[in-house]
Amino acid sequence: MGPNTALVATGRDPLQQHGFVNPPTYRGSTVLYPNAEDLFAHRNKYSYGRRGSPTIDALTGAINELEGAAGTVLTPSGLSAVTTAMLSAVRAGDHFLVVDSAYNPGRHFCDTTLKDFGVETTYYDPLVGAGIADLIRPNTKAILTESPGSLTFDVQDVPAIVEVAHRAGVLVLMDNTWATPLFFKPLEHGVDISIQAGTKYISGHSDIMIGTVSANRDAWARLHNTHGNLGLTVGPDDISLALRGLRTMGIRLARHQETGFALARWLQSRPEVAQVMHPGLETDPGHAIWKRDFSGASGLFGFELREGYSQADIERFLNSLTLYGMGYSWGGFESLIIPFDTRGRSLPSRFKGRTLRIHAGLEDVEDLIADLDRAFPALRG
């Protein structure tokens, strides 16, 4: 099946649902057994609402199909998807390699909770590629990748990292929220655990929080056990909304991609802009790897302003916009813009000017460009 066909067809069976197109939403905790013999033998397909239901199976089944996974678990947020994957991969005394451009709340989890649990984290250059071999120690158990990286959009050579890691018996995790499995399939590129913040493109409507973690056969048992031991679950109504969003994710991503490219190319022409960080642009340093490994781009990218603008200038610029919301998420139908700062990372920042991130929504691109065009004069006071 093609990707859009899979999005429409997987995770539902109308013939098993009395002909209704969408699977019903099962709300429940207790599951009753028909008799004592089945109770003692645990013969029910479902045992408790937290550990599975037809609603959970509908979404995880669809994600398994898209990811090519041995299994998928659902979590209450994108961050909990990241942390659950981490906890399944490392233990006390282990060494963990995490890309320096990883999602910042995930870094915070490494620097606090994992540190308290006796896991040592080293942050590495996203462009290290096969050179990561020099960072692997005897007790290195996992490597976290995120490509393109949060905020800075650095593209990693994931296949090269996977090859080196697996030779050393090290698991590879990837946060693939930016591309989704429609534009990059981590497990097909050798990654062991694929992570998505379903809050973003799976949902698509900025109205739920959910995460997905998918694993290959080697990593599935530990992931499934860790998820169960943590007692994680997602409300059935949120799962049903995620299923609704999943059905249209392909056509939404196509529009996000088209608008994102148009905005990025327009911003390249602005005298106020020093550079645009979008791996789909031919001028981007990561473009060659992106073109080799990815089949598309989402609507999220960044840009750096030329030096000399103050925070007051940025505030005037942002307050002059009418179509772009200011908020710390993305992936919904609405366009967003936020300033960002990467000086708190381990590696020195490569930016001299102030930086901003855009999520290209589903509005008409001409209107989004006109809104930016009206706001840029505010930078000059």
mmCIF file of N, CA and C in Angstrom, residues 264-356:
data_model
loop_
_atom_site.group_PDB
_atom_site.id
_atom_site.type_symbol
_atom_site.label_atom_id
_atom_site.label_comp_id
_atom_site.label_asym_id
_atom_site.label_seq_id
_atom_site.Cartn_x
_atom_site.Cartn_y
_atom_site.Cartn_z
ATOM 1 N N ALA A 264 10.321 29.359 3.342
ATOM 2 C CA ALA A 264 11.782 29.306 3.513
ATOM 3 C C ALA A 264 12.487 30.019 2.358
ATOM 4 N N ARG A 265 12.029 29.781 1.141
ATOM 5 C CA ARG A 265 12.669 30.422 -0.018
ATOM 6 C C ARG A 265 12.418 31.925 -0.025
ATOM 7 N N TRP A 266 11.220 32.339 0.406
ATOM 8 C CA TRP A 266 10.950 33.776 0.482
ATOM 9 C C TRP A 266 11.832 34.439 1.532
ATOM 10 N N LEU A 267 12.001 33.777 2.674
ATOM 11 C CA LEU A 267 12.846 34.342 3.723
ATOM 12 C C LEU A 267 14.303 34.464 3.278
ATOM 13 N N GLN A 268 14.758 33.559 2.405
ATOM 14 C CA GLN A 268 16.126 33.658 1.896
ATOM 15 C C GLN A 268 16.363 34.970 1.160
ATOM 16 N N SER A 269 15.310 35.545 0.616
ATOM 17 C CA SER A 269 15.453 36.779 -0.174
ATOM 18 C C SER A 269 15.404 38.037 0.685
ATOM 19 N N ARG A 270 15.091 37.906 1.960
ATOM 20 C CA ARG A 270 14.947 39.078 2.819
ATOM 21 C C ARG A 270 16.305 39.597 3.273
ATOM 22 N N PRO A 271 16.516 40.909 3.218
ATOM 23 C CA PRO A 271 17.807 41.460 3.664
ATOM 24 C C PRO A 271 18.032 41.318 5.157
ATOM 25 N N GLU A 272 16.955 41.147 5.931
ATOM 26 C CA GLU A 272 17.100 41.005 7.393
ATOM 27 C C GLU A 272 17.587 39.615 7.800
ATOM 28 N N VAL A 273 17.516 38.637 6.898
ATOM 29 C CA VAL A 273 17.773 37.235 7.231
ATOM 30 C C VAL A 273 19.192 36.837 6.835
ATOM 31 N N ALA A 274 19.933 36.269 7.796
ATOM 32 C CA ALA A 274 21.302 35.807 7.523
ATOM 33 C C ALA A 274 21.300 34.418 6.907
ATOM 34 N N GLN A 275 20.460 33.511 7.407
ATOM 35 C CA GLN A 275 20.368 32.165 6.847
ATOM 36 C C GLN A 275 19.050 31.525 7.248
ATOM 37 N N VAL A 276 18.623 30.573 6.418
ATOM 38 C CA VAL A 276 17.424 29.782 6.697
ATOM 39 C C VAL A 276 17.854 28.347 6.950
ATOM 40 N N MET A 277 17.371 27.755 8.046
ATOM 41 C CA MET A 277 17.707 26.372 8.393
ATOM 42 C C MET A 277 16.563 25.461 7.961
ATOM 43 N N HIS A 278 16.685 24.912 6.772
ATOM 44 C CA HIS A 278 15.673 24.005 6.211
ATOM 45 C C HIS A 278 16.420 22.980 5.361
ATOM 46 N N PRO A 279 16.474 21.723 5.801
ATOM 47 C CA PRO A 279 17.300 20.735 5.089
ATOM 48 C C PRO A 279 16.861 20.466 3.659
ATOM 49 N N GLY A 280 15.635 20.861 3.306
ATOM 50 C CA GLY A 280 15.180 20.667 1.942
ATOM 51 C C GLY A 280 15.725 21.687 0.969
ATOM 52 N N LEU A 281 16.312 22.775 1.473
ATOM 53 C CA LEU A 281 16.903 23.790 0.605
ATOM 54 C C LEU A 281 18.271 23.328 0.113
ATOM 55 N N GLU A 282 18.556 23.580 -1.156
ATOM 56 C CA GLU A 282 19.828 23.144 -1.740
ATOM 57 C C GLU A 282 21.022 23.788 -1.049
ATOM 58 N N THR A 283 20.813 24.953 -0.432
ATOM 59 C CA THR A 283 21.899 25.672 0.230
ATOM 60 C C THR A 283 22.163 25.181 1.651
ATOM 61 N N ASP A 284 21.308 24.310 2.174
ATOM 62 C CA ASP A 284 21.458 23.852 3.556
ATOM 63 C C ASP A 284 22.608 22.843 3.662
ATOM 64 N N PRO A 285 23.442 22.937 4.717
ATOM 65 C CA PRO A 285 24.567 22.001 4.855
ATOM 66 C C PRO A 285 24.148 20.535 4.926
ATOM 67 N N GLY A 286 22.947 20.256 5.404
ATOM 68 C CA GLY A 286 22.489 18.870 5.520
ATOM 69 C C GLY A 286 21.681 18.378 4.338
ATOM 70 N N HIS A 287 21.622 19.173 3.274
ATOM 71 C CA HIS A 287 20.720 18.844 2.166
ATOM 72 C C HIS A 287 21.064 17.508 1.508
ATOM 73 N N ALA A 288 22.344 17.214 1.312
ATOM 74 C CA ALA A 288 22.729 15.989 0.589
ATOM 75 C C ALA A 288 22.248 14.745 1.339
ATOM 76 N N ILE A 289 22.441 14.704 2.668
ATOM 77 C CA ILE A 289 21.976 13.547 3.444
ATOM 78 C C ILE A 289 20.453 13.514 3.481
ATOM 79 N N TRP A 290 19.830 14.686 3.629
ATOM 80 C CA TRP A 290 18.368 14.733 3.625
ATOM 81 C C TRP A 290 17.824 14.179 2.308
ATOM 82 N N LYS A 291 18.406 14.585 1.200
ATOM 83 C CA LYS A 291 17.930 14.133 -0.115
ATOM 84 C C LYS A 291 18.144 12.633 -0.290
ATOM 85 N N ARG A 292 19.225 12.108 0.280
ATOM 86 C CA ARG A 292 19.516 10.676 0.184
ATOM 87 C C ARG A 292 18.556 9.834 1.005
ATOM 88 N N ASP A 293 18.213 10.288 2.215
ATOM 89 C CA ASP A 293 17.501 9.443 3.175
ATOM 90 C C ASP A 293 16.017 9.763 3.324
ATOM 91 N N PHE A 294 15.609 10.997 3.067
ATOM 92 C CA PHE A 294 14.235 11.426 3.327
ATOM 93 C C PHE A 294 13.454 11.517 2.022
ATOM 94 N N SER A 295 12.153 11.308 2.115
ATOM 95 C CA SER A 295 11.289 11.436 0.938
ATOM 96 C C SER A 295 10.467 12.715 0.971
ATOM 97 N N GLY A 296 10.642 13.550 1.994
ATOM 98 C CA GLY A 296 9.900 14.794 2.085
ATOM 99 C C GLY A 296 10.305 15.588 3.305
ATOM 100 N N ALA A 297 9.701 16.759 3.443
ATOM 101 C CA ALA A 297 9.991 17.650 4.564
ATOM 102 C C ALA A 297 8.686 18.094 5.204
ATOM 103 N N SER A 298 8.718 18.315 6.494
ATOM 104 C CA SER A 298 7.539 18.832 7.178
ATOM 105 C C SER A 298 7.530 20.356 7.068
ATOM 106 N N GLY A 299 6.664 20.997 7.828
ATOM 107 C CA GLY A 299 6.536 22.449 7.742
ATOM 108 C C GLY A 299 7.317 23.204 8.792
ATOM 109 N N LEU A 300 8.231 22.539 9.481
ATOM 110 C CA LEU A 300 8.966 23.158 10.582
ATOM 111 C C LEU A 300 10.384 23.489 10.143
ATOM 112 N N PHE A 301 10.804 24.741 10.346
ATOM 113 C CA PHE A 301 12.159 25.159 9.994
ATOM 114 C C PHE A 301 12.509 26.418 10.776
ATOM 115 N N GLY A 302 13.753 26.850 10.674
ATOM 116 C CA GLY A 302 14.188 28.025 11.414
ATOM 117 C C GLY A 302 14.912 29.014 10.531
ATOM 118 N N PHE A 303 15.129 30.210 11.059
ATOM 119 C CA PHE A 303 15.943 31.194 10.342
ATOM 120 C C PHE A 303 16.680 32.085 11.330
ATOM 121 N N GLU A 304 17.845 32.563 10.893
ATOM 122 C CA GLU A 304 18.687 33.441 11.696
ATOM 123 C C GLU A 304 18.657 34.843 11.101
ATOM 124 N N LEU A 305 18.455 35.827 11.963
ATOM 125 C CA LEU A 305 18.497 37.217 11.536
ATOM 126 C C LEU A 305 19.936 37.714 11.503
ATOM 127 N N ARG A 306 20.176 38.737 10.726
ATOM 128 C CA ARG A 306 21.505 39.347 10.727
ATOM 129 C C ARG A 306 21.776 39.976 12.094
ATOM 130 N N GLU A 307 23.035 40.164 12.392
ATOM 131 C CA GLU A 307 23.426 40.700 13.698
ATOM 132 C C GLU A 307 22.910 42.121 13.888
ATOM 133 N N GLY A 308 22.698 42.480 15.140
ATOM 134 C CA GLY A 308 22.370 43.853 15.473
ATOM 135 C C GLY A 308 20.968 44.086 15.976
ATOM 136 N N TYR A 309 20.095 43.086 15.857
ATOM 137 C CA TYR A 309 18.727 43.266 16.328
ATOM 138 C C TYR A 309 18.639 42.952 17.819
ATOM 139 N N SER A 310 17.880 43.770 18.546
ATOM 140 C CA SER A 310 17.723 43.606 19.986
ATOM 141 C C SER A 310 16.469 42.788 20.299
ATOM 142 N N GLN A 311 16.313 42.450 21.570
ATOM 143 C CA GLN A 311 15.098 41.747 21.978
ATOM 144 C C GLN A 311 13.874 42.625 21.748
ATOM 145 N N ALA A 312 14.006 43.921 21.970
ATOM 146 C CA ALA A 312 12.882 44.821 21.718
ATOM 147 C C ALA A 312 12.486 44.795 20.247
ATOM 148 N N ASP A 313 13.473 44.696 19.343
ATOM 149 C CA ASP A 313 13.171 44.586 17.912
ATOM 150 C C ASP A 313 12.375 43.319 17.623
ATOM 151 N N ILE A 314 12.814 42.207 18.226
ATOM 152 C CA ILE A 314 12.125 40.937 18.011
ATOM 153 C C ILE A 314 10.701 41.001 18.541
ATOM 154 N N GLU A 315 10.525 41.623 19.694
ATOM 155 C CA GLU A 315 9.186 41.733 20.267
ATOM 156 C C GLU A 315 8.268 42.543 19.362
ATOM 157 N N ARG A 316 8.780 43.648 18.797
ATOM 158 C CA ARG A 316 7.953 44.444 17.882
ATOM 159 C C ARG A 316 7.587 43.626 16.646
ATOM 160 N N PHE A 317 8.558 42.871 16.130
ATOM 161 C CA PHE A 317 8.311 42.032 14.950
ATOM 162 C C PHE A 317 7.225 41.001 15.244
ATOM 163 N N LEU A 318 7.364 40.283 16.349
ATOM 164 C CA LEU A 318 6.395 39.240 16.688
ATOM 165 C C LEU A 318 5.010 39.830 16.947
ATOM 166 N N ASN A 319 4.957 40.967 17.626
ATOM 167 C CA ASN A 319 3.665 41.577 17.933
ATOM 168 C C ASN A 319 2.991 42.175 16.704
ATOM 169 N N SER A 320 3.748 42.336 15.619
ATOM 170 C CA SER A 320 3.174 42.871 14.383
ATOM 171 C C SER A 320 2.513 41.792 13.537
ATOM 172 N N LEU A 321 2.773 40.531 13.852
ATOM 173 C CA LEU A 321 2.193 39.436 13.081
ATOM 174 C C LEU A 321 0.755 39.188 13.515
ATOM 175 N N THR A 322 -0.098 38.835 12.567
ATOM 176 C CA THR A 322 -1.496 38.569 12.881
ATOM 177 C C THR A 322 -1.914 37.132 12.608
ATOM 178 N N LEU A 323 -1.237 36.437 11.690
ATOM 179 C CA LEU A 323 -1.622 35.066 11.336
ATOM 180 C C LEU A 323 -0.787 34.005 12.039
ATOM 181 N N TYR A 324 0.364 34.387 12.577
ATOM 182 C CA TYR A 324 1.250 33.427 13.253
ATOM 183 C C TYR A 324 1.014 33.492 14.758
ATOM 184 N N GLY A 325 0.650 32.348 15.333
ATOM 185 C CA GLY A 325 0.546 32.278 16.776
ATOM 186 C C GLY A 325 1.912 32.115 17.419
ATOM 187 N N MET A 326 2.004 32.450 18.698
ATOM 188 C CA MET A 326 3.240 32.252 19.450
ATOM 189 C C MET A 326 2.972 31.203 20.515
ATOM 190 N N GLY A 327 3.532 30.022 20.349
ATOM 191 C CA GLY A 327 3.289 28.941 21.300
ATOM 192 C C GLY A 327 4.280 27.815 21.103
ATOM 193 N N TYR A 328 4.528 27.052 22.172
ATOM 194 C CA TYR A 328 5.583 26.046 22.182
ATOM 195 C C TYR A 328 5.077 24.677 21.749
ATOM 196 N N SER A 329 4.633 24.596 20.535
ATOM 197 C CA SER A 329 4.339 23.312 19.921
ATOM 198 C C SER A 329 4.351 23.519 18.424
ATOM 199 N N TRP A 330 3.866 22.552 17.687
ATOM 200 C CA TRP A 330 3.783 22.661 16.228
ATOM 201 C C TRP A 330 3.056 21.432 15.710
ATOM 202 N N GLY A 331 2.825 21.386 14.405
ATOM 203 C CA GLY A 331 2.176 20.236 13.799
ATOM 204 C C GLY A 331 0.688 20.396 13.593
ATOM 205 N N GLY A 332 0.097 21.459 14.146
ATOM 206 C CA GLY A 332 -1.330 21.690 13.980
ATOM 207 C C GLY A 332 -1.632 22.412 12.678
ATOM 208 N N PHE A 333 -2.901 22.751 12.476
ATOM 209 C CA PHE A 333 -3.314 23.410 11.241
ATOM 210 C C PHE A 333 -2.906 24.873 11.199
ATOM 211 N N GLU A 334 -2.537 25.446 12.358
ATOM 212 C CA GLU A 334 -2.243 26.871 12.441
ATOM 213 C C GLU A 334 -0.734 27.118 12.364
ATOM 214 N N SER A 335 -0.358 28.249 11.754
ATOM 215 C CA SER A 335 1.052 28.618 11.684
ATOM 216 C C SER A 335 1.513 29.206 13.019
ATOM 217 N N LEU A 336 2.776 28.943 13.356
ATOM 218 C CA LEU A 336 3.348 29.383 14.625
ATOM 219 C C LEU A 336 4.733 29.973 14.394
ATOM 220 N N ILE A 337 5.148 30.828 15.310
ATOM 221 C CA ILE A 337 6.514 31.357 15.285
ATOM 222 C C ILE A 337 6.968 31.603 16.721
ATOM 223 N N ILE A 338 8.202 31.229 17.026
ATOM 224 C CA ILE A 338 8.791 31.514 18.341
ATOM 225 C C ILE A 338 10.271 31.848 18.159
ATOM 226 N N PRO A 339 10.828 32.684 19.040
ATOM 227 C CA PRO A 339 12.283 32.836 19.085
ATOM 228 C C PRO A 339 12.894 31.656 19.824
ATOM 229 N N PHE A 340 14.153 31.336 19.544
ATOM 230 C CA PHE A 340 14.810 30.278 20.299
ATOM 231 C C PHE A 340 16.271 30.617 20.526
ATOM 232 N N ASP A 341 16.861 29.955 21.512
ATOM 233 C CA ASP A 341 18.245 30.202 21.909
ATOM 234 C C ASP A 341 18.886 28.858 22.223
ATOM 235 N N THR A 342 20.009 28.557 21.596
ATOM 236 C CA THR A 342 20.682 27.267 21.811
ATOM 237 C C THR A 342 21.972 27.399 22.608
ATOM 238 N N ARG A 343 22.169 28.527 23.281
ATOM 239 C CA ARG A 343 23.447 28.720 23.989
ATOM 240 C C ARG A 343 23.601 27.819 25.194
ATOM 241 N N GLY A 344 22.513 27.160 25.650
ATOM 242 C CA GLY A 344 22.609 26.269 26.796
ATOM 243 C C GLY A 344 23.063 24.869 26.443
ATOM 244 N N ARG A 345 23.359 24.597 25.193
ATOM 245 C CA ARG A 345 23.779 23.265 24.790
ATOM 246 C C ARG A 345 25.261 23.049 25.072
ATOM 247 N N SER A 346 25.710 21.833 24.854
ATOM 248 C CA SER A 346 27.097 21.483 25.171
ATOM 249 C C SER A 346 28.070 22.085 24.175
ATOM 250 N N LEU A 347 27.707 22.099 22.894
ATOM 251 C CA LEU A 347 28.582 22.640 21.857
ATOM 252 C C LEU A 347 28.332 24.135 21.704
ATOM 253 N N PRO A 348 29.353 24.908 21.311
ATOM 254 C CA PRO A 348 29.155 26.352 21.110
ATOM 255 C C PRO A 348 28.104 26.612 20.032
ATOM 256 N N SER A 349 27.298 27.658 20.237
ATOM 257 C CA SER A 349 26.286 28.009 19.249
ATOM 258 C C SER A 349 26.957 28.523 17.982
ATOM 259 N N ARG A 350 26.416 28.120 16.832
ATOM 260 C CA ARG A 350 26.974 28.578 15.554
ATOM 261 C C ARG A 350 26.264 29.836 15.050
ATOM 262 N N PHE A 351 25.354 30.376 15.854
ATOM 263 C CA PHE A 351 24.580 31.534 15.430
ATOM 264 C C PHE A 351 25.114 32.811 16.068
ATOM 265 N N LYS A 352 25.231 33.854 15.264
ATOM 266 C CA LYS A 352 25.622 35.170 15.756
ATOM 267 C C LYS A 352 24.414 36.080 15.921
ATOM 268 N N GLY A 353 23.418 35.914 15.049
ATOM 269 C CA GLY A 353 22.216 36.718 15.136
ATOM 270 C C GLY A 353 21.109 35.994 15.889
ATOM 271 N N ARG A 354 20.025 36.680 16.114
ATOM 272 C CA ARG A 354 18.884 36.085 16.805
ATOM 273 C C ARG A 354 18.158 35.103 15.879
ATOM 274 N N THR A 355 17.592 34.076 16.492
ATOM 275 C CA THR A 355 17.015 32.982 15.716
ATOM 276 C C THR A 355 15.542 32.781 16.046
ATOM 277 N N LEU A 356 14.774 32.350 15.024
ATOM 278 C CA LEU A 356 13.350 32.097 15.193
ATOM 279 C C LEU A 356 12.974 30.814 14.486
#
